[in-house]
Amino acid sequence: MDVYSFYKQQLGTLNSNQKHLINNLTMLARHYASTPNQVVDAIHDQISHLKPHYRLPVLYLIDSICKNLAQFNYAHYFKPYIAKDWLESYTLVDGSTRSKLEELVITWRNGGPYGTPLFGEQAQLECEERLYGNGGWKSSIPLSYGPSRTLVVSELQAALEKRKLHLQYYPFDEKVKSHVHALSTLEKILLTTNVPPDQLNQIYERVKSMTNDSTPLVGSTGAGGGAPPIPPLPQSQSQAPPPLPTPAIISTPTPTPPVQPAAPIPVLAAQSNPLLQSLTPPPPSTANAAPAQPGSNLSGLLQSLTASGLLKPGNATAPTAAAGNGSTTPTSLTPLTINTNTTSDDSDKEKQYDEAVLALDIVLDNNDILCPRPNLDKLFYDRLTIQCPQCPRRFGDTKSGKEQLGEHIDTHFRINRRNKEGSRGVTRSWLIVLRDWMNDVADDSLASQRGPMASHEDSQHAQQMEYRKKLESSSVPVPIDAEEAAQLCPICKEKFKSEFSEEDEEWVWVNATEDQGTVYHATCFNDRGIEGMDGVGQASSVLGKREREGSTASLLDSVDSKKIALDDVTTDSVKIEGGDDN
Amino acid sequence: MSRVVTVPALNEFRLELDVSQELSVRLVEGRAEVNGFELSLNKWSTLKDELRCSIYTWTGCKLEVNGSSLVEYTSNETPLISYLNLHLAFEQQRIRARNAHSQHAPSPEKPNERLPGYANAVDPASSAYRVMVIGQEDSGKSTLSKTLLNYAARTGKGWTPIFVNLDPSDGGPLPPGTLSATAYSTSTQTTSPINAFGSSSTSGAALDNSAALIPQALPYAHASPARNPKVYKVLAEALARRLDMRLERDAKARSSGVFIDTPAAFSSPNVGSDDKSSKYDLIKHALHVFNGGGFPRSMSTADNPQVDVLLVIGHEKLYIEMQRLQSSLDASLAQKLKILKVPKSGGAVETDDAYRSRIQAGQIKSFFYGSMSNLSDEQLSPQSMTIKIDNLKVFKITEDKVAPSSALPIGASRVLENTQLERVNFESSSQLLTLVHSLLYLVKWPDANDVLNKHAKEFEGDLDSKDLIRADLVGFLIVTAIDSTKRTITVLAPSPGRLPSLNAVFGSFEWQDT
């Protein structure tokens, strides 16, 4: 069977919105990453034949594949279809699913590398036009209907995330800092209180006006959509000399000479500037207190935020646009931008570093190693100007550096998600044997940057699912005797589910196993814990992506279920050895 | 009580924590590093477990500190300048090694098979330095090793240096009693002395070294090499051969270098020496075994990678003794070996046995239960299981009972015994009860029929298959309870499911939940 047919067949299992199903199919897509077209075609063909309420999980699957397998660039292959698939589904589904689809499409807005739209500007716009009318999110045409709460929250969070990302690169951009504060305050209010529709609309307009503000942010793309992200100038410099803290000042940065983003001096200047301090957001205590008195307080807060210049009035689109033109033009002309845009010289930068290091006159000698050599610590930073927002890892401002950063941030995302879901069941792995260790050779591919365990987790999960599936499909013929047929699983005290087995041409209990004349649920029996282990298994390999052929026995070793001591699992029986019963 | 500390450029802020103290610190301005690990701006790190550390800044920085400590002060007498100079000298060699490799081995490597002529692809010039650090108790050996390791991993060159831990009193990324070799591709945060070198991988994903390392280890099962120097040497050599097998295949690690941290016993002249006239035998032995002897035979020994740099921390007498020792080494070894004196940091703090056993207990506990690090909140779920004692083969490493060399006939040299393990059958229940709370090292012998293991057999010669050096250390167990009438033991295992092996070694480490 070719990949297309096989994947399409597997898609048939995705009949409900279950995480493990989506994960399985994502893993499968990873497996077939060499033939992305076949996978993408299978998904696209599948979705167009699905009934409306089956579509959301498939769209979630697309989302999962594109975000989790970013290194295989699946998004590129979905690009031609995604808008059509999403729009069609959006028209068909009911209200609650709609809001889920809205949330989804908003996460796509910054889901690509560097906060670019996951499926490109064009597809994003097509989808968003359905939500916001002509011009998408950036249009100034008001919504024909009031925005839903989830929509506002997602918009707000998207705007917030984007600014937070920006701040990681330009931590001293006071303007964006103030935006972040304002947005977090709003987010807190939205999440903790029941905001009336008119105020919801008000917030929505404010958030929108902030998004329309053309502050150059990390990940902002030009109209072409495909242009590489243009790193902005540090904003702290451009707002230094205003005479009065009025809202207008914030949105009209004056062009200034380019500043090295890494230089620490402007930082101090910005922080010690009393004017900027007066502009800094109200202390967090205000924000914490706000949710306690919802409603009336909110409009007051919004007004005070507006007054302090942190938010612009929602209808002030014309001055914003003018200011935007004023600020973007000089930015794009600065030499700094041009320098950082030339990413073709990856190897040149490495060469320069190598030469700089080799040129050092260091001798391994007792006196020489004591010699202070000023500024050599810069070798750690000069080439690696981009720092991960969440940890101290640094990456070069080059194509490959950015790719690595994208991968790296992706892993953060997955770990954070896992931590949110609770890391229950994570265990220390067994150590690997010499044969595996000596071949655990790191390669230069990007995948190795993800850490060896990343894919191990996935494959382990897949193995676990496979094993679980095996258990669930094991069956026992339904006893003919009526009394026996009414028996319950002695472990969970629940009924068995009977099904007609085409294969055996008789009625069977599924997820059932027989042990010494008693029938149990196979999964219950597996989970009940067995004392007195016997037999020696294989150490499970933790080599992650370097998959090796594993016997069933070694697969079972990494199954994440409680205390199993199964020697053999077949589809129709589960045999236990060394248990108490023997 | 939160406070802001301003640290001038080229200074370090030193901290010492007491047993139950925790302290949060974050960088609010400038740049700073802890043992070569860069701190993130505005991210809080929690320091704990009696950590003694220093936050160094090349540029000057401001730190915000929250919590109490035993001692904290800023010092301008730090050895960091020499650490950086050393790093850059090693970096030069790494770059040269990588360039040499890419010139000589244009074809992609096939790590799983040794192709005809493959051995020739290992160009001696493609190895970065092997660096061994020696010094007395609490002189800062691990701190220096870690700083150099972190610097190498931090350059963005994609180096994967290998850290060899020869100090069984501190397991590095593993529980104590182990000798291990581990590749690092990123630098490691220091928040606790328990996980100063990160920790081995878990079933969860990880970004930092707190749960992502894949060590190769051997069980010594005691804290000091002095306890059984003969076995210690055998294991150190076995680890060196394993390292060679990896490096032969792993050009990237080969051009990234090896850092060898050693126990304080190395600097005691008489430990491990067969007779009084021979001093520093452990160092001599280590220098000899880490000479790339496991590399392909086609390579002449003179070209083998070897320990190129011996760093002696702040001890004039030891440094002089090492220079004398150099002349007693094989000519090829001595010729290439550079011995350097590195200043001892004023921040190095004396510790005691009680402190060390607390750290050891912490390392054992965190292997099973995990520890909270700043990047991944990790709590592990170990499994308790009951095993019939007679199903488990328990070995102890035989004590060094052989007669001293002086008792041998003149001219005779000792032949290493094949079997270093002795099965303990626990026939009486009192004998069985001695196992309670023991840390068991699960070992597994490669299947002799496994064709894939032909490499593993290469360096074994005709040794008995049950020899300790052939065994792979696959994990650890803690004996939590013993039922001497049923003859069962309850053990804590790191992962659920079947144990990877039912052969266990036990030694002198114990742990119980308090």
Coordinates of N, CA and C in Angstrom, one line a residue, chain A residues 64-145:
Chain A
S64 N -1.2 20.3 14.5 CA -0.2 19.5 15.2 C 1.0 19.2 14.3
I65 N 0.7 18.7 13.1 CA 1.8 18.3 12.2 C 2.6 19.5 11.9
C66 N 2.0 20.6 11.5 CA 2.8 21.8 11.1 C 3.6 22.4 12.2
K67 N 3.0 22.4 13.4 CA 3.7 23.0 14.5 C 4.8 22.1 15.1
N68 N 4.4 20.8 15.3 CA 5.4 20.0 15.9 C 6.4 19.4 15.0
L69 N 6.1 19.4 13.7 CA 7.1 18.9 12.8 C 7.6 20.0 11.9
A70 N 7.8 21.2 12.6 CA 8.2 22.3 11.8 C 9.4 22.1 10.9
Q71 N 10.3 21.2 11.4 CA 11.5 21.0 10.6 C 11.3 20.4 9.3
F72 N 10.1 19.7 9.1 CA 9.9 19.1 7.8 C 9.0 20.0 6.9
N73 N 8.7 21.2 7.4 CA 8.1 22.2 6.6 C 6.8 21.7 5.9
Y74 N 6.0 20.9 6.7 CA 4.7 20.5 6.3 C 3.8 21.6 5.9
A75 N 3.9 22.7 6.6 CA 3.1 23.9 6.4 C 3.1 24.3 5.0
H76 N 4.3 24.2 4.4 CA 4.4 24.6 3.0 C 3.5 23.8 2.1
Y77 N 3.4 22.5 2.4 CA 2.6 21.6 1.5 C 1.1 21.8 1.8
F78 N 0.7 22.3 3.0 CA -0.7 22.5 3.3 C -1.1 23.8 2.7
K79 N -0.2 24.7 2.5 CA -0.5 26.1 2.1 C -1.6 26.2 1.1
P80 N -1.5 25.4 -0.1 CA -2.5 25.6 -1.1 C -3.9 25.2 -0.7
Y81 N -4.0 24.3 0.3 CA -5.3 23.8 0.7 C -6.0 24.5 1.9
I82 N -5.1 24.9 2.8 CA -5.5 25.2 4.1 C -6.7 26.2 4.2
A83 N -6.6 27.2 3.4 CA -7.6 28.2 3.6 C -9.0 27.6 3.1
K84 N -9.0 26.9 2.0 CA -10.2 26.3 1.6 C -10.8 25.3 2.6
D85 N -9.9 24.5 3.1 CA -10.4 23.5 4.1 C -10.9 24.1 5.3
W86 N -10.2 25.1 5.8 CA -10.7 25.8 7.0 C -12.0 26.5 6.8
L87 N -12.0 27.3 5.7 CA -13.2 28.1 5.4 C -14.5 27.2 5.2
E88 N -14.3 26.1 4.5 CA -15.4 25.2 4.2 C -15.9 24.6 5.6
S89 N -15.0 24.2 6.4 CA -15.3 23.7 7.7 C -16.0 24.7 8.5
Y90 N -15.5 25.9 8.5 CA -16.0 27.0 9.3 C -17.5 27.3 9.0
T91 N -17.8 27.2 7.7 CA -19.2 27.4 7.3 C -20.1 26.3 7.7
L92 N -19.6 25.1 7.8 CA -20.4 23.9 8.1 C -20.7 23.7 9.5
V93 N -19.7 24.1 10.4 CA -19.8 23.6 11.8 C -20.7 24.5 12.6
D94 N -21.0 24.0 13.8 CA -21.9 24.7 14.7 C -21.1 25.8 15.5
G95 N -21.9 26.5 16.3 CA -21.3 27.7 17.0 C -20.1 27.4 17.8
S96 N -20.2 26.4 18.7 CA -19.1 26.2 19.6 C -17.8 25.7 18.9
T97 N -18.0 24.9 17.8 CA -16.9 24.4 17.0 C -16.3 25.6 16.3
R98 N -17.2 26.5 15.9 CA -16.7 27.7 15.2 C -15.7 28.5 16.1
S99 N -16.1 28.7 17.3 CA -15.1 29.5 18.1 C -13.8 28.7 18.3
K100 N -13.9 27.4 18.3 CA -12.6 26.6 18.3 C -11.8 26.8 17.1
L101 N -12.5 26.9 15.9 CA -11.8 27.1 14.7 C -11.2 28.5 14.7
E102 N -12.0 29.5 15.3 CA -11.4 30.8 15.3 C -10.1 30.9 16.1
E103 N -10.2 30.2 17.3 CA -9.0 30.2 18.2 C -7.8 29.6 17.4
L104 N -8.2 28.5 16.6 CA -7.1 27.8 15.9 C -6.5 28.8 14.9
V105 N -7.3 29.4 14.1 CA -6.7 30.3 13.1 C -5.9 31.4 13.6
I106 N -6.3 31.8 14.8 CA -5.5 32.9 15.4 C -4.1 32.4 15.9
T107 N -4.1 31.2 16.3 CA -2.8 30.6 16.7 C -1.9 30.5 15.4
W108 N -2.5 30.4 14.3 CA -1.7 30.3 13.0 C -1.0 31.6 12.7
R109 N -1.6 32.7 13.2 CA -1.1 34.0 12.7 C 0.3 34.1 13.1
N110 N 0.8 33.6 14.2 CA 2.2 33.8 14.6 C 2.8 32.4 14.7
G111 N 2.2 31.4 14.1 CA 2.7 30.0 14.3 C 3.9 29.6 13.5
G112 N 4.2 30.4 12.5 CA 5.4 30.1 11.7 C 6.7 30.5 12.3
P113 N 7.8 30.2 11.6 CA 9.1 30.7 12.2 C 9.1 32.2 12.4
Y114 N 9.6 32.6 13.5 CA 9.7 34.0 13.8 C 8.4 34.7 13.9
G115 N 7.4 34.0 14.3 CA 6.1 34.7 14.5 C 5.4 35.0 13.2
T116 N 5.8 34.4 12.1 CA 5.2 34.7 10.8 C 3.9 33.8 10.7
P117 N 3.0 34.1 9.9 CA 1.8 33.2 9.7 C 2.2 31.8 9.3
L118 N 1.6 30.8 10.0 CA 2.1 29.5 9.8 C 2.0 29.0 8.3
F119 N 0.9 29.4 7.7 CA 0.7 29.0 6.3 C 0.9 30.2 5.3
G120 N 1.6 31.2 5.8 CA 1.8 32.3 4.9 C 0.8 33.4 5.0
E121 N 1.1 34.5 4.6 CA 0.3 35.7 4.8 C -1.1 35.5 4.0
Q122 N -0.9 35.0 2.8 CA -2.1 34.9 1.9 C -3.2 34.0 2.5
A123 N -2.8 32.8 2.9 CA -3.8 31.9 3.5 C -4.4 32.4 4.8
Q124 N -3.5 33.1 5.6 CA -4.0 33.6 6.8 C -5.1 34.7 6.6
L125 N -4.8 35.5 5.6 CA -5.7 36.6 5.3 C -7.0 36.0 4.8
E126 N -7.0 35.0 3.9 CA -8.2 34.4 3.4 C -9.1 34.0 4.6
C127 N -8.5 33.3 5.5 CA -9.2 32.8 6.7 C -9.8 33.9 7.5
E128 N -8.9 34.9 7.8 CA -9.3 35.9 8.7 C -10.4 36.8 8.1
E129 N -10.4 36.9 6.8 CA -11.4 37.7 6.1 C -12.8 37.2 6.5
R130 N -12.8 35.9 6.6 CA -14.1 35.3 7.0 C -14.5 35.8 8.4
L131 N -13.5 36.0 9.2 CA -13.8 36.5 10.6 C -14.0 38.0 10.7
Y132 N -13.2 38.7 10.0 CA -13.2 40.1 10.2 C -13.6 40.9 9.0
G133 N -14.0 40.3 8.0 CA -14.4 41.0 6.8 C -13.1 41.4 5.9
N134 N -13.4 42.1 4.9 CA -12.3 42.5 3.9 C -11.1 43.0 4.6
G135 N -9.9 42.5 4.3 CA -8.7 43.1 4.9 C -8.3 42.3 6.1
G136 N -9.1 41.3 6.5 CA -8.7 40.4 7.6 C -8.6 41.2 8.9
W137 N -7.9 40.7 9.8 CA -7.7 41.3 11.2 C -7.3 42.7 11.1
K138 N -6.5 43.0 10.1 CA -5.9 44.3 10.1 C -6.9 45.4 9.6
S139 N -8.0 44.9 9.0 CA -8.9 45.9 8.5 C -9.5 46.7 9.6
S140 N -10.0 47.9 9.2 CA -10.6 48.7 10.3 C -12.1 48.6 10.3
I141 N -12.6 47.8 9.4 CA -14.1 47.6 9.3 C -14.5 46.9 10.6
P142 N -15.5 47.5 11.3 CA -15.9 46.8 12.6 C -16.6 45.5 12.3
L143 N -16.6 44.7 13.2 CA -17.3 43.4 13.1 C -18.8 43.6 13.0
S144 N -19.5 42.8 12.1 CA -20.9 43.0 12.0 C -21.6 42.4 13.2
Y145 N -21.0 41.5 13.9 CA -21.6 41.0 15.2 C -20.5 41.2 16.3

